[in-house]
Amino acid sequence: MRKALITGITGQDGSYLAEFLLEQGYSVHGLVRRASAFNRTRIDHLRTDHNLESGRLTLHYGELNDLTSFHRLLHKVEPDEVYHLAGQSHVGLSFELPEVTCLENGMATLHLLEAIREMRTTTKLYLAASSEIFGAPKEGPQTEETPINPRNPYGAAKAFSFNLGRIYRESHGLFVATGILYNHESPRRGENFVTRKISGGVARIAAGDKKPIALGNLDGCRDWGYAAEYVEGMWQMLQADIPDDFVLATGVSTTVRDFARAAFSAAGVPIEFTGKGVDEKGIRQDNGEVVLTVSSKFYRSVDADLLRGDASKAKSQFGWEAKTSATELAALMVKAELVARD
């Protein structure tokens, strides 16, 4: 039975990855912060008596920025594969918490790489990068060779982590594969992310709540995919004989406006989107009720643009490709919210 260690197992990606690895017959170990002790809702369905008592799923306490924690845990578990997913992942919040963002997404990667190097182990490591490392690209779609140019602390920290992975792979011979993942969402996404804010708000309005959803720039574009599909790509990267870096993306950009439109449509809420750009008066239902408003406080002073990924390398090397479009994802998320309300 192969063993995998997941940092950030209680997060969106960690929970889907744990599901997938358990289905593949792995013994899964998860690193959990003490602060996450009561925030395990995404993996509660995996914490069955069978999984826990058989040792198929084991949770360990530890801190991202404690090198001793990584050493101790790696020696104890001796994993075949490590998936490093933990860290502060909200772009907007990274401007408010830049030090925390850089420590959790940058220095924690260095601690983990050092721990694996010093152990002289054959453990394979997956590092989670982000499309935010490209920031303001001059070309689109972006590939693994697109120049790095982050525009926020989160992107800068991920760029540092990405470069560290390459350095330790090339200089120390570690098996380090890095996934440059574009926005990937799901019903398990945190409520402070725009896609979940929309899906939750739409379900609430469909249930009769009259409070409108407040958003920022409706014309902002993102390459949105389904997280459950992306974690399979993470695993496939570690099954290769030679480690490398891979973009995972749908290759299609969708505006916040169109994502919201699809979400309202999935809930059967008739709406009227008038014109392009920002409509400060809000977006209304056919009956005149305002269901969505635009607020300047949700705008970012500096935002990434033209982010659209080219995943052809991943498709050619191990057959990965996104199957769910952004509009299909919006419908999927809204339906999950409606079911949860029943």
Coordinates of C-alpha atoms in Angstrom, one line a residue, residues 11-311:
G11 CA -8.9 22.4 2.3
Q12 CA -10.8 22.2 -0.9
D13 CA -8.0 20.5 -3.0
G14 CA -6.8 18.4 0.0
S15 CA -10.2 16.9 0.5
Y16 CA -10.7 16.0 -3.1
L17 CA -7.2 14.6 -3.4
A18 CA -7.7 12.5 -0.2
E19 CA -10.8 11.0 -1.7
F20 CA -9.0 10.2 -5.0
L21 CA -6.0 8.6 -3.3
L22 CA -8.1 6.5 -1.0
E23 CA -10.0 5.2 -4.1
Q24 CA -6.6 4.4 -5.6
G25 CA -5.8 2.2 -2.6
Y26 CA -3.3 4.6 -0.8
S27 CA -2.8 5.0 2.9
V28 CA -3.4 8.8 3.3
H29 CA -1.8 10.9 6.0
G30 CA -2.8 14.5 6.4
L31 CA -1.1 17.4 8.1
V32 CA -3.6 19.4 10.2
R33 CA -2.9 22.7 12.0
R34 CA -4.2 22.9 15.6
A35 CA -6.3 25.8 14.4
S36 CA -8.0 23.4 12.0
A37 CA -9.0 21.0 14.7
F38 CA -12.6 22.0 14.4
N39 CA -12.6 22.9 10.7
R40 CA -12.7 19.4 9.1
T41 CA -16.1 19.5 7.4
R42 CA -14.6 18.8 4.0
I43 CA -13.2 15.5 5.1
D44 CA -15.8 14.4 7.7
H45 CA -17.2 11.9 5.2
L46 CA -13.8 10.3 4.9
R47 CA -13.2 9.9 8.7
T48 CA -15.1 6.6 8.9
D49 CA -14.3 3.9 11.4
H50 CA -13.0 1.8 8.6
N51 CA -10.6 4.4 7.3
L52 CA -9.4 5.5 10.7
E53 CA -9.1 2.1 12.4
S54 CA -7.4 0.4 9.4
G55 CA -4.9 3.2 9.1
R56 CA -6.0 4.2 5.6
L57 CA -6.5 7.8 6.9
T58 CA -4.4 9.3 9.6
L59 CA -4.3 13.0 10.6
H60 CA -1.2 14.6 12.2
Y61 CA -0.9 17.9 14.0
G62 CA 1.8 20.2 12.7
E63 CA 2.7 23.8 11.7
L64 CA 3.7 24.9 8.2
N65 CA 6.7 27.0 9.4
D66 CA 8.1 24.5 11.9
L67 CA 11.0 22.6 10.2
T68 CA 11.0 20.2 13.1
S69 CA 7.4 19.3 12.4
F70 CA 8.2 18.4 8.9
H71 CA 11.3 16.3 9.9
R72 CA 9.4 14.4 12.6
L73 CA 6.4 13.7 10.4
L74 CA 8.5 12.6 7.4
H75 CA 10.5 10.2 9.5
K76 CA 7.3 8.8 11.1
V77 CA 5.3 8.4 8.0
E78 CA 8.0 7.7 5.4
P79 CA 5.6 8.7 2.5
D80 CA 6.1 7.6 -1.1
E81 CA 4.4 10.9 -2.2
V82 CA 3.9 14.3 -0.6
Y83 CA 1.4 16.8 -1.8
H84 CA 2.1 20.3 -0.5
L85 CA -1.2 22.1 -0.8
A86 CA -1.4 24.1 2.4
G87 CA -1.1 27.9 2.7
Q88 CA -3.0 31.2 2.6
S89 CA -4.8 31.0 -0.8
H90 CA -6.9 34.1 -1.1
V91 CA -5.4 36.7 -3.4
G92 CA -7.2 39.7 -2.0
L93 CA -6.3 38.7 1.5
S94 CA -2.7 38.5 0.6
F95 CA -2.5 42.3 0.4
E96 CA -3.8 42.5 4.0
L97 CA -1.6 39.6 5.3
P98 CA 1.5 39.7 3.1
E99 CA 3.9 38.3 5.8
V100 CA 1.6 35.4 6.6
T101 CA 1.1 34.7 2.9
C102 CA 4.8 34.7 2.2
L103 CA 5.6 32.5 5.2
E104 CA 3.0 29.9 4.5
N105 CA 3.4 29.8 0.7
G106 CA 7.1 30.4 0.4
M107 CA 9.2 29.6 3.5
A108 CA 7.1 26.5 4.3
T109 CA 8.0 25.1 0.9
L110 CA 11.7 25.7 1.7
H111 CA 11.3 23.9 5.0
L112 CA 9.7 20.9 3.3
L113 CA 12.3 20.8 0.5
E114 CA 15.1 20.9 3.1
A115 CA 13.5 18.2 5.2
I116 CA 13.3 15.9 2.2
R117 CA 16.8 16.7 1.0
E118 CA 18.4 16.0 4.4
M119 CA 16.6 12.7 4.8
R120 CA 18.1 11.5 1.4
T121 CA 14.7 9.9 0.7
T122 CA 13.2 9.0 -2.7
T123 CA 9.9 10.7 -1.7
K124 CA 8.2 12.4 -4.7
L125 CA 6.9 15.9 -4.0
Y126 CA 4.1 17.8 -5.6
L127 CA 4.2 21.6 -5.2
A128 CA 1.1 23.7 -5.7
A129 CA 1.9 26.8 -7.8
S130 CA -0.7 29.2 -9.3
S131 CA -1.5 31.1 -12.4
E132 CA -1.0 34.2 -10.3
I133 CA 2.8 33.8 -10.8
F134 CA 2.2 35.2 -14.3
G135 CA 0.4 38.3 -13.1
A136 CA 0.2 40.5 -16.1
P137 CA 1.3 38.2 -19.0
K138 CA 2.0 39.7 -22.4
E139 CA 0.8 36.5 -24.1
G140 CA -2.2 34.3 -23.8
P141 CA -2.8 31.5 -23.2
Q142 CA 0.1 31.0 -20.9
T143 CA 2.4 27.9 -20.9
E144 CA 5.1 26.6 -18.6
E145 CA 7.5 28.9 -20.4
T146 CA 5.6 32.1 -19.9
P147 CA 7.7 34.7 -18.0
I148 CA 6.9 35.0 -14.3
N149 CA 5.5 38.5 -13.4
P150 CA 3.4 38.4 -10.2
R151 CA 1.2 41.3 -9.2
N152 CA 0.2 40.5 -5.6
P153 CA 1.9 39.0 -2.5
Y154 CA 0.2 35.6 -3.1
G155 CA 1.6 35.4 -6.6
A156 CA 5.0 36.5 -5.4
A157 CA 5.1 33.8 -2.7
K158 CA 4.0 31.2 -5.2
A159 CA 6.7 32.3 -7.6
F160 CA 9.3 31.9 -4.9
S161 CA 8.0 28.4 -4.2
F162 CA 7.9 27.5 -7.9
N163 CA 11.6 28.6 -8.3
L164 CA 12.6 26.7 -5.2
G165 CA 11.1 23.5 -6.6
R166 CA 13.1 23.9 -9.8
I167 CA 16.3 24.6 -7.9
Y168 CA 16.0 21.6 -5.6
R169 CA 15.1 19.4 -8.6
E170 CA 18.0 20.5 -10.7
S171 CA 20.7 21.0 -8.0
H172 CA 19.8 18.3 -5.5
G173 CA 18.1 15.7 -7.7
L174 CA 14.8 15.7 -5.8
F175 CA 11.7 14.5 -7.5
V176 CA 9.7 17.7 -7.5
A177 CA 6.8 18.3 -9.8
T178 CA 5.0 21.6 -9.8
G179 CA 1.4 22.2 -10.9
I180 CA 0.7 25.7 -12.2
L181 CA -3.0 25.5 -11.6
Y182 CA -5.5 28.1 -12.8
N183 CA -8.6 28.9 -10.8
H184 CA -10.4 25.7 -9.8
E185 CA -13.6 25.8 -7.8
S186 CA -16.2 23.5 -6.3
P187 CA -19.0 23.4 -3.7
R188 CA -16.2 23.0 -1.2
R189 CA -14.6 26.4 -2.0
G190 CA -14.4 28.8 0.8
E191 CA -17.2 31.3 1.2
N192 CA -14.9 34.3 0.7
F193 CA -14.1 33.3 -2.9
V194 CA -16.2 35.0 -5.6
T195 CA -17.5 31.8 -7.2
R196 CA -18.8 30.5 -3.8
K197 CA -20.1 33.9 -3.0
I198 CA -22.1 33.8 -6.2
S199 CA -23.4 30.2 -5.9
G200 CA -24.3 30.7 -2.2
G201 CA -26.0 34.0 -2.9
V202 CA -28.0 32.7 -5.8
A203 CA -29.3 29.7 -3.8
R204 CA -30.2 32.1 -1.0
I205 CA -32.1 34.4 -3.4
A206 CA -33.8 31.4 -5.0
A207 CA -35.1 30.4 -1.6
G208 CA -36.7 33.8 -1.1
D209 CA -34.1 36.0 0.5
K210 CA -34.2 39.5 -0.9
K211 CA -30.7 40.6 0.1
P212 CA -28.6 41.1 -3.2
I213 CA -25.2 39.7 -3.8
A214 CA -22.5 42.4 -3.6
L215 CA -19.6 41.9 -6.1
G216 CA -16.7 43.9 -7.6
N217 CA -15.7 44.0 -11.2
L218 CA -18.2 42.0 -13.2
D219 CA -16.0 42.1 -16.3
G220 CA -13.0 40.5 -14.5
C221 CA -12.0 37.2 -16.3
R222 CA -10.7 34.0 -15.0
D223 CA -9.9 30.5 -16.3
W224 CA -12.2 28.6 -14.0
G225 CA -12.2 24.7 -13.8
Y226 CA -13.5 22.0 -11.5
A227 CA -11.2 21.2 -8.5
A228 CA -12.2 17.5 -8.4
E229 CA -10.6 17.1 -11.9
Y230 CA -7.5 19.1 -11.1
V231 CA -6.4 16.9 -8.2
E232 CA -6.2 13.9 -10.5
G233 CA -3.7 15.9 -12.6
M234 CA -1.6 16.4 -9.4
W235 CA -1.4 12.7 -8.9
Q236 CA -0.6 12.0 -12.6
M237 CA 2.4 14.4 -12.3
L238 CA 3.9 12.2 -9.6
Q239 CA 3.4 9.0 -11.6
A240 CA 5.9 10.1 -14.3
D241 CA 9.4 8.8 -14.5
I242 CA 10.9 12.4 -14.7
P243 CA 9.6 15.3 -12.7
D244 CA 8.5 18.5 -14.5
D245 CA 6.2 21.5 -14.3
F246 CA 2.7 21.5 -15.8
V247 CA -0.1 24.0 -16.4
L248 CA -3.6 22.7 -15.6
A249 CA -6.3 24.9 -17.0
T250 CA -9.5 24.9 -19.2
G251 CA -8.0 27.2 -21.8
V252 CA -11.2 29.4 -21.6
S253 CA -11.7 32.7 -19.9
T254 CA -15.0 33.5 -18.4
T255 CA -16.2 36.8 -16.9
V256 CA -17.7 37.1 -13.4
R257 CA -20.8 38.4 -15.1
D258 CA -21.2 35.2 -17.2
F259 CA -20.4 33.0 -14.2
A260 CA -23.2 34.8 -12.3
R261 CA -25.5 34.6 -15.3
A262 CA -25.0 30.8 -15.4
A263 CA -25.5 30.5 -11.7
F264 CA -28.9 32.4 -11.7
S265 CA -30.0 30.4 -14.7
A266 CA -29.2 27.1 -12.9
A267 CA -31.4 28.2 -10.0
G268 CA -34.3 29.2 -12.3
V269 CA -34.1 32.9 -11.3
P270 CA -34.9 35.1 -14.3
I271 CA -32.5 38.1 -14.4
E272 CA -31.8 41.0 -16.7
F273 CA -28.2 41.8 -17.5
T274 CA -28.1 45.2 -19.2
G275 CA -25.1 46.4 -21.2
K276 CA -21.4 45.9 -20.5
G277 CA -19.1 47.2 -17.8
V278 CA -20.2 48.1 -14.3
D279 CA -23.9 48.8 -13.6
E280 CA -23.9 50.5 -10.2
K281 CA -27.7 50.2 -10.1
G282 CA -27.4 46.5 -9.9
I283 CA -28.8 43.5 -11.8
R284 CA -32.4 42.9 -11.5
Q285 CA -34.9 40.1 -11.8
D286 CA -37.7 40.3 -14.3
N287 CA -39.9 41.5 -11.5
G288 CA -37.6 44.5 -10.8
E289 CA -36.0 43.1 -7.6
V290 CA -32.3 43.8 -7.4
V291 CA -30.3 40.6 -7.0
L292 CA -26.8 41.8 -7.6
T293 CA -25.0 45.0 -6.8
V294 CA -21.5 46.3 -7.6
S295 CA -19.3 47.8 -4.9
S296 CA -16.0 49.5 -5.2
K297 CA -14.8 47.9 -2.0
F298 CA -14.5 44.6 -3.7
Y299 CA -12.2 45.9 -6.5
R300 CA -8.5 45.1 -6.2
S301 CA -6.2 48.1 -6.7
V302 CA -3.9 45.8 -8.8
D303 CA -5.3 42.7 -10.4
A304 CA -4.0 40.0 -12.7
D305 CA -5.4 40.1 -16.2
L306 CA -5.6 37.9 -19.3
L307 CA -5.0 34.7 -17.3
R308 CA -5.8 31.8 -19.5
G309 CA -3.8 28.6 -19.4
D310 CA -2.6 26.2 -22.1
A311 CA -2.7 22.6 -20.7

